[in-house]
mmCIF file of C-alpha atoms in Angstrom:
data_model
loop_
_atom_site.group_PDB
_atom_site.id
_atom_site.type_symbol
_atom_site.label_atom_id
_atom_site.label_comp_id
_atom_site.label_asym_id
_atom_site.label_seq_id
_atom_site.Cartn_x
_atom_site.Cartn_y
_atom_site.Cartn_z
ATOM 1 C CA MET A 13 -27.562 16.228 -2.821
ATOM 2 C CA ALA A 14 -27.107 17.320 0.795
ATOM 3 C CA LEU A 15 -30.856 16.841 1.326
ATOM 4 C CA ILE A 16 -31.006 13.301 -0.091
ATOM 5 C CA LEU A 17 -30.128 11.662 3.219
ATOM 6 C CA PRO A 18 -31.552 12.795 6.542
ATOM 7 C CA ARG A 19 -28.970 13.566 9.211
ATOM 8 C CA PRO A 20 -28.608 10.628 11.645
ATOM 9 C CA SER A 21 -28.512 10.778 15.398
ATOM 10 C CA PHE A 22 -25.178 10.999 17.207
ATOM 11 C CA CYS A 23 -25.326 7.320 18.303
ATOM 12 C CA VAL A 24 -26.128 6.083 14.798
ATOM 13 C CA LYS A 25 -23.280 8.085 13.310
ATOM 14 C CA GLU A 26 -20.814 6.852 15.964
ATOM 15 C CA ARG A 27 -21.808 3.224 15.309
ATOM 16 C CA PHE A 28 -21.481 3.877 11.563
ATOM 17 C CA CYS A 29 -17.933 5.280 12.020
ATOM 18 C CA LYS A 30 -16.997 2.315 14.202
ATOM 19 C CA HIS A 31 -18.023 -0.083 11.436
ATOM 20 C CA LEU A 32 -16.007 1.984 8.947
ATOM 21 C CA ARG A 33 -12.843 1.687 11.067
ATOM 22 C CA LYS A 34 -13.213 -2.095 11.209
ATOM 23 C CA CYS A 35 -13.826 -2.479 7.475
ATOM 24 C CA ARG A 36 -10.867 -3.806 5.452
ATOM 25 C CA GLN A 37 -12.473 -3.845 1.983
ATOM 26 C CA ALA A 38 -11.493 -0.826 -0.094
ATOM 27 C CA LEU A 39 -14.713 -0.566 -2.122
ATOM 28 C CA VAL A 40 -16.889 -0.881 0.974
ATOM 29 C CA ARG A 41 -14.870 1.824 2.748
ATOM 30 C CA ILE A 42 -15.446 4.142 -0.222
ATOM 31 C CA ARG A 43 -19.203 3.613 0.115
ATOM 32 C CA TYR A 44 -19.056 4.341 3.856
ATOM 33 C CA LEU A 45 -17.115 7.539 3.162
ATOM 34 C CA ILE A 46 -19.659 8.612 0.535
ATOM 35 C CA ILE A 47 -22.475 8.377 3.097
ATOM 36 C CA LEU A 48 -20.439 10.246 5.729
ATOM 37 C CA ASN A 49 -19.732 13.036 3.261
ATOM 38 C CA LEU A 50 -23.420 13.258 2.343
ATOM 39 C CA TRP A 51 -24.308 13.497 6.039
ATOM 40 C CA SER A 52 -21.759 16.317 6.311
ATOM 41 C CA GLY A 53 -23.611 18.292 3.651
ATOM 42 C CA ARG A 54 -21.268 17.905 0.710
ATOM 43 C CA SER A 55 -22.628 17.750 -2.819
ATOM 44 C CA ALA A 56 -22.064 14.931 -5.290
ATOM 45 C CA ARG A 57 -19.557 17.051 -7.230
ATOM 46 C CA GLU A 58 -17.587 17.827 -4.068
ATOM 47 C CA ILE A 59 -17.497 14.147 -3.111
ATOM 48 C CA GLU A 60 -16.365 13.314 -6.644
ATOM 49 C CA ARG A 61 -13.333 15.574 -6.211
ATOM 50 C CA VAL A 62 -12.500 14.396 -2.693
ATOM 51 C CA LEU A 63 -12.924 10.623 -3.094
ATOM 52 C CA LYS A 64 -11.987 10.389 -6.803
ATOM 53 C CA VAL A 65 -15.238 8.600 -7.725
ATOM 54 C CA HIS A 66 -17.757 9.504 -10.392
ATOM 55 C CA ASN A 67 -20.769 11.528 -9.257
ATOM 56 C CA THR A 68 -23.129 8.839 -10.583
ATOM 57 C CA THR A 69 -21.559 6.442 -8.082
ATOM 58 C CA VAL A 70 -22.472 8.874 -5.304
ATOM 59 C CA TYR A 71 -26.125 8.950 -6.433
ATOM 60 C CA ARG A 72 -26.240 5.159 -6.768
ATOM 61 C CA VAL A 73 -24.796 4.544 -3.297
ATOM 62 C CA ALA A 74 -27.123 7.131 -1.770
ATOM 63 C CA LYS A 75 -30.194 5.581 -3.403
ATOM 64 C CA ARG A 76 -29.314 2.064 -2.267
ATOM 65 C CA PHE A 77 -28.586 3.341 1.250
ATOM 66 C CA GLN A 78 -32.021 4.976 1.425
ATOM 67 C CA GLU A 79 -33.722 1.762 0.331
ATOM 68 C CA ARG A 80 -31.749 -0.887 2.281
ATOM 69 C CA GLY A 81 -29.722 0.895 4.909
ATOM 70 C CA GLU A 82 -26.150 0.117 5.945
ATOM 71 C CA ALA A 83 -26.270 -3.457 4.607
ATOM 72 C CA SER A 84 -26.425 -2.066 1.049
ATOM 73 C CA LEU A 85 -22.873 -0.785 1.408
ATOM 74 C CA TRP A 86 -21.411 -4.247 1.596
ATOM 75 C CA ASP A 87 -20.476 -6.336 -1.407
ATOM 76 C CA GLY A 88 -23.226 -8.784 -2.239
ATOM 77 C CA ARG A 89 -21.166 -10.969 -4.538
ATOM 78 C CA GLU A 90 -20.783 -13.610 -1.856
ATOM 79 C CA ASP A 91 -24.255 -14.716 -2.930
ATOM 80 C CA ASN A 92 -22.992 -15.463 -6.452
ATOM 81 C CA GLY A 93 -21.708 -18.909 -5.501
ATOM 82 C CA PRO A 94 -18.229 -20.268 -4.778
ATOM 83 C CA GLU A 95 -15.203 -18.149 -5.725
ATOM 84 C CA LYS A 96 -13.895 -19.161 -9.138
ATOM 85 C CA LEU A 97 -10.333 -18.119 -8.393
ATOM 86 C CA SER A 98 -9.834 -20.724 -5.713
ATOM 87 C CA GLU A 99 -6.437 -21.813 -4.427
ATOM 88 C CA ASP A 100 -6.587 -24.977 -6.549
ATOM 89 C CA PHE A 101 -7.471 -22.956 -9.649
ATOM 90 C CA LEU A 102 -4.604 -20.521 -9.082
ATOM 91 C CA ALA A 103 -2.133 -23.331 -8.363
ATOM 92 C CA LEU A 104 -3.078 -25.062 -11.630
ATOM 93 C CA LEU A 105 -2.886 -21.756 -13.525
ATOM 94 C CA ASP A 106 0.622 -21.215 -12.178
ATOM 95 C CA ARG A 107 1.716 -24.613 -13.517
ATOM 96 C CA VAL A 108 0.080 -23.936 -16.896
ATOM 97 C CA VAL A 109 1.713 -20.519 -17.306
ATOM 98 C CA ARG A 110 5.143 -21.965 -16.529
ATOM 99 C CA GLY A 111 4.813 -24.303 -19.513
ATOM 100 C CA LYS A 112 4.471 -23.545 -23.196
ATOM 101 C CA ALA A 113 1.156 -23.201 -25.002
ATOM 102 C CA SER A 114 2.262 -25.881 -27.474
ATOM 103 C CA GLU A 115 2.394 -28.372 -24.583
ATOM 104 C CA TYR A 116 -1.346 -27.944 -24.140
ATOM 105 C CA GLY A 117 -2.437 -28.566 -27.735
ATOM 106 C CA TRP A 118 -2.000 -25.082 -29.197
ATOM 107 C CA ARG A 119 -0.107 -24.357 -32.403
ATOM 108 C CA ARG A 120 1.089 -21.048 -30.977
ATOM 109 C CA PRO A 121 4.095 -21.384 -28.619
ATOM 110 C CA THR A 122 3.310 -18.349 -26.412
ATOM 111 C CA TRP A 123 0.310 -17.713 -24.176
ATOM 112 C CA THR A 124 -2.467 -15.165 -24.537
ATOM 113 C CA ARG A 125 -5.111 -14.529 -21.888
ATOM 114 C CA GLU A 126 -7.828 -15.893 -24.183
ATOM 115 C CA MET A 127 -5.867 -19.122 -24.658
ATOM 116 C CA LEU A 128 -5.377 -19.412 -20.905
ATOM 117 C CA VAL A 129 -9.118 -18.981 -20.349
ATOM 118 C CA ILE A 130 -9.918 -21.835 -22.756
ATOM 119 C CA THR A 131 -7.171 -24.093 -21.411
ATOM 120 C CA MET A 132 -8.284 -23.614 -17.803
ATOM 121 C CA GLN A 133 -11.886 -24.271 -18.785
ATOM 122 C CA ARG A 134 -10.841 -27.577 -20.377
ATOM 123 C CA LYS A 135 -8.940 -28.605 -17.261
ATOM 124 C CA THR A 136 -11.267 -27.363 -14.517
ATOM 125 C CA GLY A 137 -14.638 -26.818 -16.173
ATOM 126 C CA VAL A 138 -14.600 -23.256 -14.826
ATOM 127 C CA ARG A 139 -15.113 -20.466 -17.351
ATOM 128 C CA ILE A 140 -13.891 -17.009 -16.382
ATOM 129 C CA HIS A 141 -13.786 -13.673 -18.190
ATOM 130 C CA VAL A 142 -10.592 -12.423 -19.797
ATOM 131 C CA ALA A 143 -10.519 -9.543 -17.306
ATOM 132 C CA THR A 144 -10.792 -12.061 -14.469
ATOM 133 C CA MET A 145 -7.869 -13.963 -16.002
ATOM 134 C CA SER A 146 -5.836 -10.751 -15.752
ATOM 135 C CA ARG A 147 -6.665 -10.606 -12.050
ATOM 136 C CA ALA A 148 -5.770 -14.272 -11.636
ATOM 137 C CA LEU A 149 -2.396 -13.747 -13.331
ATOM 138 C CA ALA A 150 -1.742 -10.837 -10.977
ATOM 139 C CA LEU A 151 -2.598 -13.019 -7.977
ATOM 140 C CA ILE A 152 0.014 -15.622 -8.962
ATOM 141 C CA ARG A 153 2.457 -12.795 -9.800
ATOM 142 C CA ALA A 154 2.855 -13.870 -13.412
ATOM 143 C CA ARG A 155 4.458 -11.353 -15.769
ATOM 144 C CA ARG A 156 5.237 -10.880 -19.444
ATOM 145 C CA ALA A 157 8.990 -11.000 -20.070
ATOM 146 C CA ASN A 158 11.500 -12.046 -22.684
ATOM 147 C CA PRO A 159 12.787 -15.637 -22.349
ATOM 148 C CA ARG A 160 16.495 -16.239 -21.837
ATOM 149 C CA PRO A 161 18.184 -17.994 -24.760
ATOM 150 C CA ARG A 162 20.089 -21.040 -23.594
ATOM 151 C CA VAL A 163 22.001 -23.935 -25.132
ATOM 152 C CA LYS A 164 21.359 -27.374 -23.683
ATOM 153 C CA CYS A 165 24.313 -28.991 -21.939
ATOM 154 C CA PRO A 166 25.568 -31.891 -24.113
ATOM 155 C CA TRP A 167 26.622 -33.934 -21.077
ATOM 156 C CA HIS A 168 24.515 -36.710 -19.606
ATOM 157 C CA PRO A 169 22.537 -35.309 -16.646
ATOM 158 C CA ALA A 170 24.265 -37.721 -14.252
ATOM 159 C CA ALA A 171 27.720 -36.602 -15.398
ATOM 160 C CA LYS A 172 26.722 -32.966 -15.088
ATOM 161 C CA THR A 173 25.397 -33.530 -11.577
ATOM 162 C CA ARG A 174 28.567 -35.316 -10.517
ATOM 163 C CA ARG A 175 30.758 -32.453 -11.701
ATOM 164 C CA ILE A 176 28.613 -29.847 -9.950
ATOM 165 C CA ASN A 177 28.648 -31.892 -6.736
ATOM 166 C CA VAL A 178 32.446 -32.178 -6.848
ATOM 167 C CA LEU A 179 32.778 -28.397 -7.139
ATOM 168 C CA GLN A 180 30.286 -27.804 -4.346
ATOM 169 C CA ARG A 181 32.176 -30.158 -2.025
ATOM 170 C CA LEU A 182 35.419 -28.388 -2.944
ATOM 171 C CA LEU A 183 34.003 -25.037 -1.876
ATOM 172 C CA ALA A 184 32.307 -26.438 1.234
ATOM 173 C CA THR A 185 35.557 -28.004 2.506
ATOM 174 C CA LEU A 186 37.972 -25.310 1.277
ATOM 175 C CA PRO A 187 40.859 -24.933 3.787
ATOM 176 C CA ARG A 188 41.745 -21.483 5.092
ATOM 177 C CA SER A 189 45.172 -21.835 3.499
ATOM 178 C CA GLU A 190 43.608 -22.066 0.023
ATOM 179 C CA ALA A 191 41.506 -19.693 -2.064
ATOM 180 C CA ALA A 192 38.801 -20.177 -4.693
ATOM 181 C CA VAL A 193 37.399 -17.846 -7.335
ATOM 182 C CA TYR A 194 34.797 -17.872 -10.072
ATOM 183 C CA GLU A 195 36.293 -16.705 -13.390
ATOM 184 C CA ASP A 196 34.768 -15.361 -16.594
ATOM 185 C CA GLU A 197 35.266 -12.715 -19.281
ATOM 186 C CA VAL A 198 32.980 -9.853 -20.271
ATOM 187 C CA ASP A 199 32.837 -7.692 -23.405
ATOM 188 C CA ILE A 200 32.571 -3.908 -23.062
ATOM 189 C CA HIS A 201 31.254 -2.239 -26.228
ATOM 190 C CA LEU A 202 31.177 1.472 -26.938
ATOM 191 C CA ASN A 203 27.874 0.803 -28.685
ATOM 192 C CA PRO A 204 25.379 0.850 -25.790
ATOM 193 C CA LYS A 205 23.432 -2.279 -24.935
ATOM 194 C CA ILE A 206 19.795 -1.365 -25.507
ATOM 195 C CA GLY A 207 17.523 -2.150 -22.561
ATOM 196 C CA LEU A 208 14.239 -1.195 -20.893
ATOM 197 C CA ASP A 209 13.846 2.220 -19.271
ATOM 198 C CA TRP A 210 10.988 4.344 -17.920
ATOM 199 C CA MET A 211 9.734 6.974 -20.360
ATOM 200 C CA GLY A 212 7.081 9.654 -20.272
ATOM 201 C CA LEU A 213 3.860 9.553 -22.242
ATOM 202 C CA GLY A 214 4.646 9.957 -25.935
ATOM 203 C CA GLN A 215 8.401 9.940 -25.288
ATOM 204 C CA GLN A 216 10.990 7.586 -26.750
ATOM 205 C CA LYS A 217 14.461 8.118 -25.371
ATOM 206 C CA GLU A 218 17.449 7.821 -27.671
ATOM 207 C CA ALA A 219 20.719 5.969 -27.077
ATOM 208 C CA GLN A 220 23.470 7.687 -29.020
ATOM 209 C CA THR A 221 25.785 5.280 -30.850
ATOM 210 C CA PRO A 222 29.268 6.142 -32.163
ATOM 211 C CA GLY A 223 30.126 6.038 -35.847
ATOM 212 C CA GLN A 224 32.348 2.997 -35.291
ATOM 213 C CA ASN A 225 32.126 0.559 -32.412
ATOM 214 C CA GLN A 226 35.065 -0.036 -30.089
ATOM 215 C CA LYS A 227 35.580 -2.976 -27.744
ATOM 216 C CA CYS A 228 37.448 -3.719 -24.563
ATOM 217 C CA TYR A 229 37.549 -6.999 -22.676
ATOM 218 C CA LEU A 230 37.712 -7.815 -18.986
ATOM 219 C CA ALA A 231 38.777 -11.086 -17.406
ATOM 220 C CA GLY A 232 37.527 -11.205 -13.846
ATOM 221 C CA ALA A 233 37.682 -13.497 -10.838
ATOM 222 C CA MET A 234 35.286 -13.279 -7.878
ATOM 223 C CA ASP A 235 36.482 -14.468 -4.485
ATOM 224 C CA VAL A 236 34.185 -17.196 -3.206
ATOM 225 C CA ARG A 237 34.484 -16.073 0.436
ATOM 226 C CA THR A 238 34.325 -12.277 0.153
ATOM 227 C CA GLY A 239 32.758 -11.604 -3.253
ATOM 228 C CA VAL A 240 35.562 -9.187 -4.160
ATOM 229 C CA ILE A 241 36.302 -8.913 -7.901
ATOM 230 C CA HIS A 242 39.844 -8.978 -9.306
ATOM 231 C CA TRP A 243 40.130 -8.136 -12.979
ATOM 232 C CA VAL A 244 42.465 -7.320 -15.840
ATOM 233 C CA GLU A 245 41.735 -5.480 -19.075
ATOM 234 C CA GLY A 246 42.775 -6.153 -22.651
ATOM 235 C CA ALA A 247 42.132 -5.178 -26.242
ATOM 236 C CA LYS A 248 41.629 -8.830 -27.260
ATOM 237 C CA LYS A 249 39.867 -11.737 -25.612
ATOM 238 C CA ASN A 250 42.591 -14.343 -25.976
ATOM 239 C CA SER A 251 44.799 -16.626 -23.900
ATOM 240 C CA TRP A 252 47.125 -13.766 -22.978
ATOM 241 C CA LEU A 253 44.242 -11.934 -21.288
ATOM 242 C CA PHE A 254 43.509 -15.038 -19.232
ATOM 243 C CA TRP A 255 47.227 -15.461 -18.519
ATOM 244 C CA ASP A 256 47.367 -11.914 -17.129
ATOM 245 C CA LEU A 257 44.490 -12.699 -14.785
ATOM 246 C CA LEU A 258 46.120 -15.908 -13.508
ATOM 247 C CA TYR A 259 49.355 -14.029 -12.895
ATOM 248 C CA LYS A 260 47.448 -11.359 -10.963
ATOM 249 C CA LEU A 261 45.769 -14.042 -8.840
ATOM 250 C CA THR A 262 49.160 -15.465 -7.841
ATOM 251 C CA ARG A 263 50.112 -12.009 -6.548
ATOM 252 C CA VAL A 264 46.769 -11.222 -4.869
ATOM 253 C CA TYR A 265 46.757 -14.602 -3.111
ATOM 254 C CA ALA A 266 50.501 -14.748 -2.493
ATOM 255 C CA LYS A 267 49.999 -16.481 0.861
ATOM 256 C CA ALA A 268 47.564 -19.116 -0.438
ATOM 257 C CA LYS A 269 48.994 -22.557 -1.108
ATOM 258 C CA VAL A 270 46.522 -23.189 -3.943
ATOM 259 C CA VAL A 271 44.130 -20.944 -5.858
ATOM 260 C CA HIS A 272 41.171 -22.891 -7.267
ATOM 261 C CA VAL A 273 39.701 -21.267 -10.385
ATOM 262 C CA ILE A 274 36.170 -22.330 -11.363
ATOM 263 C CA LEU A 275 35.509 -21.437 -14.998
ATOM 264 C CA ASP A 276 33.724 -22.368 -18.205
ATOM 265 C CA ASN A 277 35.020 -24.265 -21.238
ATOM 266 C CA PHE A 278 35.988 -21.292 -23.404
ATOM 267 C CA SER A 279 38.863 -22.241 -25.698
ATOM 268 C CA ILE A 280 41.293 -19.645 -24.289
ATOM 269 C CA HIS A 281 41.154 -21.437 -20.924
ATOM 270 C CA SER A 282 42.717 -24.641 -22.270
ATOM 271 C CA SER A 283 45.217 -23.430 -24.866
ATOM 272 C CA ASN A 284 48.893 -24.387 -25.022
ATOM 273 C CA ILE A 285 49.833 -20.983 -23.608
ATOM 274 C CA ILE A 286 47.779 -21.641 -20.492
ATOM 275 C CA ALA A 287 49.175 -25.173 -20.165
ATOM 276 C CA VAL A 288 52.717 -23.751 -20.064
ATOM 277 C CA ALA A 289 51.631 -20.993 -17.670
ATOM 278 C CA LEU A 290 50.203 -23.509 -15.206
ATOM 279 C CA LEU A 291 53.563 -25.270 -15.113
ATOM 280 C CA ASN A 292 55.319 -21.976 -14.390
ATOM 281 C CA PHE A 293 52.931 -21.227 -11.547
ATOM 282 C CA ALA A 294 54.271 -24.316 -9.697
ATOM 283 C CA LYS A 295 50.816 -25.890 -9.428
ATOM 284 C CA ARG A 296 49.550 -23.027 -7.291
ATOM 285 C CA ILE A 297 46.754 -22.473 -9.827
ATOM 286 C CA ARG A 298 44.255 -25.266 -10.370
ATOM 287 C CA LEU A 299 41.541 -24.985 -12.984
ATOM 288 C CA HIS A 300 38.125 -26.595 -12.378
ATOM 289 C CA PHE A 301 35.939 -26.615 -15.477
ATOM 290 C CA LEU A 302 32.165 -26.424 -15.242
ATOM 291 C CA PRO A 303 29.972 -28.574 -17.493
ATOM 292 C CA PRO A 304 29.386 -26.936 -20.901
ATOM 293 C CA TYR A 305 26.662 -24.279 -21.133
ATOM 294 C CA CYS A 306 26.041 -23.992 -17.391
ATOM 295 C CA PRO A 307 26.335 -20.262 -16.666
ATOM 296 C CA ASP A 308 23.983 -20.494 -13.681
ATOM 297 C CA HIS A 309 26.709 -22.292 -11.726
ATOM 298 C CA ASN A 310 29.262 -19.531 -12.319
ATOM 299 C CA ALA A 311 28.478 -16.825 -9.764
ATOM 300 C CA ILE A 312 30.474 -14.105 -11.514
ATOM 301 C CA GLU A 313 27.983 -14.187 -14.399
ATOM 302 C CA ARG A 314 25.526 -12.312 -12.165
ATOM 303 C CA VAL A 315 28.177 -9.653 -11.525
ATOM 304 C CA TRP A 316 28.520 -9.045 -15.255
ATOM 305 C CA GLN A 317 24.728 -8.783 -15.557
ATOM 306 C CA ASP A 318 24.720 -6.091 -12.867
ATOM 307 C CA LEU A 319 27.628 -4.347 -14.608
ATOM 308 C CA HIS A 320 25.643 -4.128 -17.845
ATOM 309 C CA ALA A 321 22.517 -2.975 -15.994
ATOM 310 C CA ASN A 322 24.352 -0.230 -14.084
ATOM 311 C CA VAL A 323 26.908 0.945 -16.652
ATOM 312 C CA THR A 324 26.713 -0.218 -20.264
ATOM 313 C CA ARG A 325 22.964 -0.400 -20.871
ATOM 314 C CA ASN A 326 21.749 2.726 -22.694
ATOM 315 C CA HIS A 327 24.966 4.524 -21.664
ATOM 316 C CA CYS A 328 25.839 7.940 -23.077
ATOM 317 C CA CYS A 329 29.657 7.777 -22.924
ATOM 318 C CA ALA A 330 31.164 9.323 -26.053
ATOM 319 C CA THR A 331 34.550 7.576 -25.737
ATOM 320 C CA MET A 332 35.826 4.190 -24.627
ATOM 321 C CA ALA A 333 38.037 5.911 -22.022
ATOM 322 C CA LYS A 334 34.977 7.449 -20.361
ATOM 323 C CA LEU A 335 33.069 4.164 -20.496
ATOM 324 C CA MET A 336 35.956 2.205 -18.960
ATOM 325 C CA TYR A 337 36.228 4.843 -16.225
ATOM 326 C CA GLU A 338 32.586 4.138 -15.337
ATOM 327 C CA VAL A 339 33.200 0.370 -15.448
ATOM 328 C CA ARG A 340 36.166 0.647 -13.067
ATOM 329 C CA TYR A 341 34.246 2.965 -10.760
ATOM 330 C CA TYR A 342 31.351 0.506 -10.530
ATOM 331 C CA LEU A 343 33.601 -2.495 -9.836
ATOM 332 C CA ARG A 344 35.625 -0.661 -7.183
ATOM 333 C CA LYS A 345 32.475 0.559 -5.489
ATOM 334 C CA ARG A 346 31.114 -2.969 -5.519
ATOM 335 C CA ASN A 347 34.355 -4.276 -4.011
ATOM 336 C CA ARG A 348 34.134 -1.771 -1.158
ATOM 337 C CA ARG A 349 30.640 -2.974 -0.320
ATOM 338 C CA ALA A 350 31.757 -6.607 -0.486
ATOM 339 C CA GLU A 351 34.747 -5.917 1.802
ATOM 340 C CA ARG A 352 32.567 -4.156 4.383
ATOM 341 C CA LYS A 353 30.068 -7.005 4.311
ATOM 342 C CA ALA A 354 32.849 -9.595 4.717
ATOM 343 C CA ALA A 355 34.365 -7.625 7.616
ATOM 344 C CA THR A 356 30.990 -7.401 9.349
ATOM 345 C CA ALA A 357 30.414 -11.137 8.925
ATOM 346 C CA ALA A 358 33.899 -11.903 10.302
ATOM 347 C CA ALA A 359 33.356 -9.675 13.331
ATOM 348 C CA ALA A 360 30.054 -11.389 14.085
#
């Protein structure tokens, strides 16, 4: 193979290397490197090992270079006509993927690449290969994932918007003498929550489960200003657990005139026990209920998601005591980060 290409002059080789340095197309650079390696006397098998290409590719590039020169190294697909994956095509594909297949006349509710190819051909008149559809989906950063189950809010959209706006104005105009927190409860199960994990080829990891599940419940409140979490633990998720949290908030925010608690409509938040407790707290605690089924507007929900991702998902704790130790460790570590971030922001 070393004798396939005659050795070039010094000037030709320098100009060739200059063009290689300016090239930004990966496939074209590989072809340039193949020719340079052939000029250096390497065989096709040696180039195969160095550049991770098949030896037949080396022969093909060398043959085309002999026949057409340096121009043969460049991609000739620009002569195939306009690019099918235009910006308009990708923008339309993004809108199609975000909807359901049933919205576009299909009986099946979920998309396949073949269905996307046909749907895009109907809308644009452009027919692409399934493999090209895979490239198009990668360009718009689409991914396959499980949908999030969600219950529709029963309120009228206008009423929901008004409530959300009231809460946003409350937080935007919150006096320094008052405090506000997002509140919610989370279940901690000794049975691990099963989730995705990286595994080796042919491997399937196991998540050990106890003979009988055990549960513990946390009621937490996240400070709106600092992001610090205050929580209490209990064996039952009832009004007394929520009462313990409210009592703790009155002690944590002892200097605050009012503590605003933003929370969902769970029944334990509006029981008779809590009504009596609010009277005993001398109106220092004020509850602000979110519209039903609106977890996205309760910021502490994301904290619980991170807690499950970092602690309870696929965990290997044999006892509830060990699991709760890990839960407390994670929350305290998170609070330290939040306090440092708040201190840095205050100093700035």
